[in-house]
Amino acid sequence: VGYTMAALNQGGIVFATETPSNGVIHFVPLDDWAGSQSWSLSCEETIVGVAIGAAPIGIVATGDGYLRCVSS
């Protein structure tokens, strides 16, 4: 997929692409014991940054000036 950014914490890693108007967010858990599963989400905005909070919560900054919280 060609991810261009990522964020990591003890619970997981979130990857994203910054393709204009067609971003993709992908979360991969690092703690299998909790039964968490990876997930992906398409975004109709340009993604300009990512962060990760308490997994599996990803925070996405968009080119439109929004911060979006995403999860499975």
GROMACS .gro file of C-alpha atoms in nm:
model
   72
    1VAL     CA    1   0.000   0.000   0.000
    2GLY     CA    2   0.282   0.254   0.037
    3TYR     CA    3   0.225   0.399   0.383
    4THR     CA    4   0.389   0.737   0.432
    5MET     CA    5   0.345   0.784   0.808
    6ALA     CA    6   0.296   0.585   1.126
    7ALA     CA    7   0.261   0.614   1.504
    8LEU     CA    8   0.341   0.353   1.768
    9ASN     CA    9   0.264   0.285   2.133
   10GLN     CA   10   0.265  -0.023   2.357
   11GLY     CA   11  -0.078  -0.132   2.235
   12GLY     CA   12  -0.041  -0.102   1.858
   13ILE     CA   13   0.075   0.083   1.550
   14VAL     CA   14  -0.128   0.295   1.311
   15PHE     CA   15  -0.015   0.346   0.951
   16ALA     CA   16  -0.155   0.594   0.697
   17THR     CA   17  -0.113   0.718   0.341
   18GLU     CA   18  -0.135   1.083   0.244
   19THR     CA   19  -0.280   1.028  -0.102
   20PRO     CA   20  -0.488   1.339  -0.181
   21SER     CA   21  -0.860   1.279  -0.121
   22ASN     CA   22  -0.807   0.903  -0.085
   23GLY     CA   23  -0.625   0.831   0.243
   24VAL     CA   24  -0.603   0.492   0.411
   25ILE     CA   25  -0.560   0.427   0.784
   26HIS     CA   26  -0.451   0.084   0.908
   27PHE     CA   27  -0.420  -0.026   1.273
   28VAL     CA   28  -0.225  -0.334   1.387
   29PRO     CA   29  -0.248  -0.439   1.755
   30LEU     CA   30   0.071  -0.541   1.933
   31ASP     CA   31  -0.100  -0.719   2.222
   32ASP     CA   32  -0.258  -1.038   2.084
   33TRP     CA   33  -0.367  -1.158   2.427
   34ALA     CA   34  -0.657  -0.911   2.430
   35GLY     CA   35  -0.808  -1.062   2.116
   36SER     CA   36  -0.770  -0.737   1.923
   37GLN     CA   37  -0.775  -0.749   1.546
   38SER     CA   38  -0.623  -0.522   1.286
   39TRP     CA   39  -0.852  -0.291   1.091
   40SER     CA   40  -0.838  -0.049   0.799
   41LEU     CA   41  -1.040   0.258   0.708
   42SER     CA   42  -1.061   0.464   0.390
   43CYS     CA   43  -1.076   0.841   0.423
   44GLU     CA   44  -1.204   1.086   0.160
   45GLU     CA   45  -0.971   1.356   0.295
   46THR     CA   46  -0.597   1.402   0.263
   47ILE     CA   47  -0.425   1.267   0.574
   48VAL     CA   48  -0.138   1.489   0.691
   49GLY     CA   49  -0.052   1.327   1.026
   50VAL     CA   50  -0.134   1.041   1.262
   51ALA     CA   51  -0.101   0.974   1.633
   52ILE     CA   52  -0.215   0.691   1.855
   53GLY     CA   53  -0.389   0.719   2.188
   54ALA     CA   54  -0.507   0.436   2.406
   55ALA     CA   55  -0.503   0.157   2.150
   56PRO     CA   56  -0.702   0.098   1.937
   57ILE     CA   57  -0.778   0.471   1.906
   58GLY     CA   58  -0.600   0.648   1.620
   59ILE     CA   59  -0.597   1.024   1.577
   60VAL     CA   60  -0.578   1.153   1.220
   61ALA     CA   61  -0.501   1.509   1.112
   62THR     CA   62  -0.654   1.599   0.775
   63GLY     CA   63  -0.566   1.854   0.512
   64ASP     CA   64  -0.902   2.021   0.582
   65GLY     CA   65  -0.783   2.111   0.933
   66TYR     CA   66  -0.970   1.842   1.128
   67LEU     CA   67  -0.852   1.598   1.393
   68ARG     CA   68  -1.048   1.274   1.363
   69CYS     CA   69  -1.053   0.993   1.618
   70VAL     CA   70  -1.089   0.652   1.458
   71SER     CA   71  -1.122   0.299   1.596
   72SER     CA   72  -1.251  -0.041   1.495
   0.00000   0.00000   0.00000
